[in-house]
Amino acid sequence: QVQLVESGGGLVQAGGSLRLSCAASGSILSIDTMGWYRQAPGKQRELVAVSASRGITNYADSVKGRFTISRDNAKKLVYLQMDSLKPEDTAVYYCNAVVVTSPFGRGSDYWGQGTQVTVSS
């Protein structure tokens, strides 16, 4: 089994910063992509940022220049530094990882439980 545990959410004023962390643990052979998604009330879950194992990153247009994703592959951690936060960034943020758990298997999607980020105006 694989577990992803997020931390770092909370309440912040507009213009402020938060840093989210996600730790992967369990029967992990390797991790391909790690990333962050978010879901606001009444909306679909959307990609925020993703980091491939080779260091390639991709961001949603709405967060480019404000959010930064980074990874510590040795510790199986992924971070999301969120600066210049806006009220529209308010959502539950989910960590996602594509994890390989067996030598002959393909990567499978795993999700964290989510952490609430609330940005007040």
Coordinates of N, CA, C and O in Angstrom, one line a residue:
Q1 N 0.8 -1.2 0.0 CA 0.0 0.0 0.0 C 0.9 1.2 0.0 O 2.0 1.3 0.5
V2 N 0.3 2.3 -0.6 CA 1.0 3.6 -0.6 C 0.1 4.6 0.1 O -1.1 4.7 -0.1
Q3 N 0.8 5.5 0.9 CA 0.1 6.5 1.5 C 0.7 7.9 1.1 O 1.9 8.0 1.1
L4 N -0.1 8.9 0.9 CA 0.3 10.2 0.7 C -0.3 11.1 1.8 O -1.6 11.1 2.0
V5 N 0.5 11.8 2.5 CA 0.0 12.6 3.6 C 0.4 14.1 3.4 O 1.6 14.4 3.3
E6 N -0.6 15.0 3.3 CA -0.4 16.4 3.1 C -0.3 17.1 4.4 O -0.9 16.7 5.4
S7 N 0.3 18.2 4.4 CA 0.3 19.2 5.5 C 0.6 20.6 5.0 O 1.1 20.7 3.9
G8 N 0.3 21.5 5.8 CA 0.6 22.9 5.5 C -0.5 23.8 5.1 O -0.3 25.0 4.9
G9 N -1.7 23.3 5.0 CA -2.8 24.1 4.6 C -3.2 25.1 5.8 O -2.6 25.0 6.9
G10 N -4.1 26.0 5.5 CA -4.6 26.9 6.6 C -5.3 28.1 6.0 O -5.7 28.1 4.8
L11 N -5.4 29.1 6.9 CA -6.1 30.3 6.5 C -5.0 31.4 6.4 O -4.2 31.6 7.2
V12 N -5.1 32.1 5.3 CA -4.1 33.2 5.0 C -4.8 34.4 4.3 O -5.8 34.2 3.6
Q13 N -4.3 35.6 4.5 CA -4.9 36.7 3.9 C -4.4 36.8 2.4 O -3.3 36.3 2.1
A14 N -5.2 37.5 1.6 CA -4.8 37.7 0.2 C -3.4 38.3 0.2 O -3.1 39.3 0.9
G15 N -2.6 37.9 -0.7 CA -1.2 38.4 -0.8 C -0.2 37.6 0.0 O 1.0 37.8 -0.2
G16 N -0.7 36.7 0.9 CA 0.2 36.0 1.7 C 0.7 34.7 1.1 O 0.5 34.5 -0.2
S17 N 1.4 33.9 1.8 CA 2.1 32.7 1.3 C 1.7 31.5 2.2 O 1.5 31.6 3.4
L18 N 1.8 30.3 1.6 CA 1.7 29.1 2.3 C 2.6 28.1 1.6 O 2.8 28.2 0.4
R19 N 3.0 27.1 2.4 CA 3.8 26.0 1.8 C 3.2 24.7 2.1 O 3.0 24.4 3.3
L20 N 2.8 23.9 1.1 CA 2.2 22.6 1.3 C 3.3 21.6 1.2 O 4.2 21.7 0.3
S21 N 3.2 20.5 1.9 CA 4.1 19.4 1.8 C 3.3 18.1 1.7 O 2.2 18.0 2.2
C22 N 3.9 17.1 1.0 CA 3.3 15.8 0.9 C 4.3 14.8 1.0 O 5.4 14.8 0.2
A23 N 4.1 13.8 1.8 CA 5.1 12.8 2.0 C 4.5 11.4 1.6 O 3.4 11.1 2.0
A24 N 5.2 10.7 0.8 CA 4.8 9.4 0.3 C 5.5 8.3 1.1 O 6.7 8.4 1.4
S25 N 4.7 7.3 1.4 CA 5.3 6.2 2.1 C 4.6 4.9 1.7 O 3.6 4.9 1.1
G26 N 5.2 3.8 2.1 CA 4.6 2.5 1.8 C 5.5 1.7 0.8 O 6.7 1.9 0.8
S27 N 4.9 0.8 0.1 CA 5.6 -0.2 -0.8 C 5.9 0.5 -2.1 O 5.3 0.2 -3.1
I28 N 6.9 1.4 -2.1 CA 7.2 2.2 -3.2 C 8.5 1.7 -3.9 O 9.6 1.7 -3.2
L29 N 8.5 1.4 -5.2 CA 9.7 1.0 -5.9 C 10.2 2.3 -6.5 O 11.4 2.5 -6.5
S30 N 9.4 3.1 -7.1 CA 9.8 4.4 -7.7 C 8.5 5.3 -7.9 O 7.4 4.8 -7.8
I31 N 8.8 6.5 -8.0 CA 7.7 7.5 -8.2 C 8.0 8.2 -9.5 O 9.0 8.8 -9.7
D32 N 7.0 8.2 -10.4 CA 7.1 9.0 -11.6 C 6.7 10.4 -11.3 O 7.5 11.2 -10.9
T33 N 5.5 10.8 -11.6 CA 5.1 12.2 -11.4 C 4.6 12.4 -10.0 O 4.0 11.5 -9.4
M34 N 4.8 13.6 -9.4 CA 4.2 14.0 -8.2 C 3.6 15.4 -8.5 O 4.2 16.2 -9.2
G35 N 2.4 15.6 -7.9 CA 1.8 16.9 -8.2 C 0.7 17.3 -7.3 O 0.5 16.6 -6.3
W36 N 0.2 18.4 -7.5 CA -0.9 19.0 -6.7 C -2.1 19.3 -7.5 O -2.0 19.9 -8.6
Y37 N -3.3 19.0 -7.0 CA -4.5 19.3 -7.6 C -5.3 20.1 -6.6 O -5.0 20.0 -5.4
R38 N -6.4 20.7 -7.0 CA -7.3 21.4 -6.1 C -8.7 21.3 -6.5 O -9.0 21.2 -7.7
Q39 N -9.6 21.4 -5.5 CA -11.0 21.4 -5.8 C -11.7 22.4 -4.9 O -11.7 22.3 -3.7
A40 N -12.3 23.4 -5.6 CA -13.1 24.4 -4.9 C -14.5 23.9 -4.8 O -15.0 23.1 -5.6
P41 N -15.3 24.4 -3.9 CA -16.7 24.0 -3.8 C -17.5 24.2 -5.1 O -17.4 25.3 -5.7
G42 N -18.2 23.2 -5.5 CA -19.0 23.3 -6.7 C -18.2 23.2 -8.0 O -18.8 23.4 -9.1
K43 N -16.9 23.0 -7.9 CA -16.1 22.9 -9.1 C -15.4 21.5 -9.2 O -15.3 20.8 -8.2
Q44 N -14.9 21.2 -10.4 CA -14.2 20.0 -10.6 C -12.8 20.1 -10.1 O -12.2 21.2 -10.0
R45 N -12.2 19.0 -9.8 CA -10.8 19.0 -9.4 C -9.9 19.4 -10.6 O -10.2 18.9 -11.7
E46 N -8.9 20.2 -10.3 CA -8.1 20.7 -11.4 C -6.6 20.6 -11.1 O -6.2 20.7 -9.9
L47 N -5.8 20.5 -12.1 CA -4.4 20.4 -11.9 C -3.9 21.8 -11.5 O -4.2 22.8 -12.0
V48 N -3.0 21.8 -10.5 CA -2.3 23.0 -10.1 C -0.9 23.0 -10.6 O -0.4 23.9 -11.3
A49 N -0.2 22.0 -10.3 CA 1.2 21.8 -10.7 C 1.7 20.4 -10.6 O 1.2 19.6 -9.8
V50 N 2.6 20.0 -11.5 CA 3.0 18.6 -11.5 C 4.5 18.6 -11.8 O 5.0 19.5 -12.6
S51 N 5.2 17.7 -11.2 CA 6.7 17.5 -11.4 C 7.0 16.1 -11.8 O 6.6 15.2 -11.1
A52 N 7.6 16.0 -13.0 CA 8.0 14.6 -13.5 C 9.3 14.2 -12.8 O 10.0 15.1 -12.3
S53 N 9.5 13.0 -12.9 CA 10.7 12.4 -12.2 C 12.0 13.0 -12.8 O 13.0 13.1 -12.1
R54 N 12.0 13.5 -14.0 CA 13.2 14.1 -14.6 C 13.3 15.6 -14.4 O 14.2 16.2 -14.9
G55 N 12.4 16.1 -13.6 CA 12.5 17.5 -13.2 C 11.6 18.4 -14.0 O 11.6 19.6 -13.8
I56 N 10.9 17.9 -15.0 CA 10.1 18.8 -15.8 C 8.8 19.1 -15.0 O 8.2 18.3 -14.4
T57 N 8.5 20.4 -15.0 CA 7.3 20.9 -14.3 C 6.3 21.5 -15.2 O 6.6 22.0 -16.3
N58 N 5.1 21.5 -14.7 CA 4.0 22.1 -15.5 C 3.0 22.7 -14.5 O 2.8 22.2 -13.4
Y59 N 2.5 23.9 -14.9 CA 1.6 24.6 -14.0 C 0.4 25.0 -14.7 O 0.3 25.3 -15.9
A60 N -0.7 25.2 -13.9 CA -1.9 25.8 -14.4 C -1.6 27.2 -14.7 O -0.9 27.9 -14.0
D61 N -2.3 27.7 -15.8 CA -2.0 29.1 -16.1 C -2.3 30.1 -14.9 O -1.7 31.1 -14.8
S62 N -3.3 29.7 -14.2 CA -3.8 30.6 -13.1 C -2.8 30.7 -12.0 O -2.9 31.7 -11.1
V63 N -1.8 29.9 -11.9 CA -0.8 29.9 -10.8 C 0.6 30.2 -11.2 O 1.5 30.3 -10.4
K64 N 0.8 30.2 -12.5 CA 2.1 30.5 -13.0 C 2.7 31.8 -12.5 O 2.0 32.8 -12.5
G65 N 3.9 31.7 -12.1 CA 4.6 32.9 -11.5 C 4.3 33.1 -10.1 O 4.9 34.0 -9.4
R66 N 3.3 32.4 -9.5 CA 3.0 32.6 -8.1 C 3.3 31.3 -7.3 O 3.7 31.4 -6.1
F67 N 3.1 30.2 -7.9 CA 3.3 28.9 -7.2 C 4.6 28.2 -7.7 O 4.9 28.3 -8.9
T68 N 5.2 27.5 -6.9 CA 6.4 26.7 -7.3 C 6.4 25.3 -6.7 O 6.2 25.1 -5.5
I69 N 6.5 24.3 -7.5 CA 6.5 22.9 -7.1 C 8.0 22.4 -7.0 O 8.8 22.8 -7.9
S70 N 8.3 21.7 -6.0 CA 9.6 21.1 -5.9 C 9.5 19.7 -5.3 O 8.5 19.4 -4.6
R71 N 10.6 18.9 -5.5 CA 10.6 17.6 -5.0 C 11.9 17.2 -4.3 O 12.9 17.8 -4.6
D72 N 11.8 16.4 -3.3 CA 12.9 15.7 -2.7 C 12.8 14.2 -3.0 O 12.1 13.5 -2.2
N73 N 13.4 13.8 -4.0 CA 13.1 12.4 -4.4 C 13.6 11.4 -3.4 O 13.0 10.3 -3.2
A74 N 14.7 11.7 -2.8 CA 15.3 10.8 -1.8 C 14.4 10.6 -0.6 O 14.3 9.5 -0.1
K75 N 13.7 11.6 -0.2 CA 12.8 11.6 0.9 C 11.3 11.3 0.5 O 10.4 11.3 1.3
K76 N 11.1 11.2 -0.8 CA 9.7 11.0 -1.3 C 8.8 12.1 -0.9 O 7.7 11.9 -0.4
L77 N 9.2 13.4 -1.0 CA 8.5 14.5 -0.7 C 8.2 15.4 -1.9 O 9.1 15.5 -2.8
V78 N 7.1 16.1 -1.9 CA 6.8 17.1 -2.9 C 6.2 18.3 -2.1 O 5.5 18.1 -1.1
Y79 N 6.6 19.5 -2.6 CA 6.2 20.7 -1.9 C 5.5 21.6 -2.9 O 5.7 21.5 -4.1
L80 N 4.6 22.5 -2.4 CA 4.0 23.5 -3.2 C 4.2 24.8 -2.5 O 3.5 25.0 -1.5
Q81 N 5.0 25.7 -3.0 CA 5.2 27.0 -2.4 C 4.2 27.9 -3.1 O 4.2 28.1 -4.3
M82 N 3.3 28.5 -2.3 CA 2.2 29.3 -2.9 C 2.4 30.8 -2.4 O 2.3 31.0 -1.2
D83 N 2.7 31.7 -3.3 CA 2.9 33.1 -3.0 C 1.8 33.9 -3.6 O 1.2 33.5 -4.6
S84 N 1.7 35.1 -3.2 CA 0.7 36.1 -3.7 C -0.6 35.4 -3.8 O -1.3 35.5 -4.9
L85 N -1.1 34.8 -2.8 CA -2.3 34.0 -2.8 C -3.5 35.0 -3.0 O -3.5 36.1 -2.6
K86 N -4.5 34.4 -3.7 CA -5.7 35.2 -4.0 C -6.9 34.4 -3.5 O -6.9 33.2 -3.3
P87 N -8.0 35.1 -3.2 CA -9.2 34.4 -2.7 C -9.6 33.2 -3.6 O -10.1 32.2 -3.1
E88 N -9.4 33.4 -4.9 CA -9.8 32.3 -5.8 C -8.9 31.1 -5.7 O -9.2 30.1 -6.4
D89 N -7.9 31.2 -5.0 CA -7.0 30.0 -4.7 C -7.6 29.1 -3.6 O -7.1 28.0 -3.4
T90 N -8.7 29.6 -3.0 CA -9.3 28.8 -1.9 C -9.8 27.5 -2.4 O -10.6 27.5 -3.4
A91 N -9.4 26.4 -1.8 CA -9.8 25.1 -2.3 C -9.2 24.0 -1.3 O -8.4 24.3 -0.5
V92 N -9.6 22.8 -1.5 CA -9.0 21.7 -0.9 C -7.9 21.2 -1.9 O -8.2 21.0 -3.1
Y93 N -6.7 21.2 -1.4 CA -5.5 20.8 -2.2 C -5.1 19.3 -2.0 O -5.0 18.9 -0.8
Y94 N -5.0 18.6 -3.1 CA -4.7 17.2 -3.0 C -3.4 16.9 -3.6 O -3.0 17.4 -4.7
C95 N -2.6 16.1 -2.9 CA -1.4 15.6 -3.5 C -1.6 14.3 -4.3 O -2.5 13.5 -3.9
N96 N -0.9 14.2 -5.4 CA -1.1 13.1 -6.3 C 0.3 12.5 -6.7 O 1.2 13.3 -6.8
A97 N 0.4 11.2 -6.8 CA 1.7 10.6 -7.2 C 1.4 9.4 -8.0 O 0.4 8.6 -7.8
V98 N 2.2 9.2 -9.1 CA 2.1 8.0 -9.9 C 3.3 7.1 -9.4 O 4.4 7.5 -9.6
V99 N 2.9 6.0 -8.8 CA 3.8 5.2 -8.0 C 3.9 3.8 -8.6 O 2.9 3.2 -8.9
V100 N 5.2 3.4 -8.8 CA 5.4 2.0 -9.2 C 5.7 1.2 -8.0 O 6.6 1.5 -7.2
T101 N 5.0 0.1 -7.8 CA 5.1 -0.7 -6.6 C 5.7 -2.1 -6.8 O 6.0 -2.8 -5.9
S102 N 5.9 -2.5 -8.1 CA 6.4 -3.8 -8.4 C 7.3 -3.7 -9.6 O 7.1 -2.8 -10.4
P103 N 8.3 -4.6 -9.7 CA 9.3 -4.5 -10.8 C 8.7 -4.6 -12.2 O 9.2 -4.1 -13.1
F104 N 7.6 -5.3 -12.3 CA 7.0 -5.5 -13.6 C 5.6 -4.8 -13.7 O 4.9 -5.0 -14.7
G105 N 5.3 -3.9 -12.8 CA 4.1 -3.2 -12.9 C 4.2 -1.8 -13.4 O 5.3 -1.2 -13.5
R106 N 3.1 -1.3 -13.8 CA 3.1 0.1 -14.3 C 2.7 1.0 -13.1 O 2.2 0.6 -12.1
G107 N 2.9 2.3 -13.3 CA 2.6 3.2 -12.2 C 1.1 3.4 -12.0 O 0.4 3.3 -13.0
S108 N 0.7 3.5 -10.8 CA -0.7 3.7 -10.4 C -0.9 5.1 -9.7 O 0.1 5.5 -9.0
D109 N -2.0 5.6 -9.9 CA -2.4 6.9 -9.2 C -2.7 6.7 -7.7 O -3.5 5.8 -7.4
Y110 N -2.1 7.6 -6.9 CA -2.5 7.6 -5.5 C -2.7 9.1 -5.1 O -2.2 10.0 -5.7
W111 N -3.6 9.2 -4.1 CA -4.1 10.5 -3.7 C -4.0 10.7 -2.2 O -4.2 9.7 -1.5
G112 N -3.6 11.9 -1.8 CA -3.7 12.2 -0.4 C -5.1 12.5 0.0 O -6.0 12.5 -0.8
Q113 N -5.3 12.8 1.3 CA -6.6 13.1 1.8 C -7.1 14.5 1.6 O -8.3 14.8 1.8
G114 N -6.2 15.4 1.3 CA -6.5 16.7 1.0 C -6.2 17.6 2.2 O -6.4 17.2 3.3
T115 N -5.9 18.9 1.9 CA -5.7 19.9 2.9 C -6.3 21.2 2.5 O -6.2 21.6 1.3
Q116 N -7.0 21.8 3.4 CA -7.8 23.0 3.1 C -6.9 24.2 3.0 O -6.1 24.5 4.0
V117 N -7.0 25.0 2.0 CA -6.4 26.3 1.9 C -7.5 27.3 1.7 O -8.3 27.2 0.8
T118 N -7.5 28.3 2.6 CA -8.5 29.4 2.5 C -7.8 30.7 2.5 O -7.0 31.0 3.4
V119 N -8.1 31.5 1.5 CA -7.5 32.8 1.3 C -8.6 33.9 1.5 O -9.6 33.9 0.8
S120 N -8.4 34.7 2.5 CA -9.4 35.7 2.8 C -9.1 37.0 2.1 O -7.9 37.3 1.9
S121 N -10.1 37.7 1.7 CA -9.8 39.0 1.0 C -9.7 40.2 1.9 O -9.9 40.1 3.1

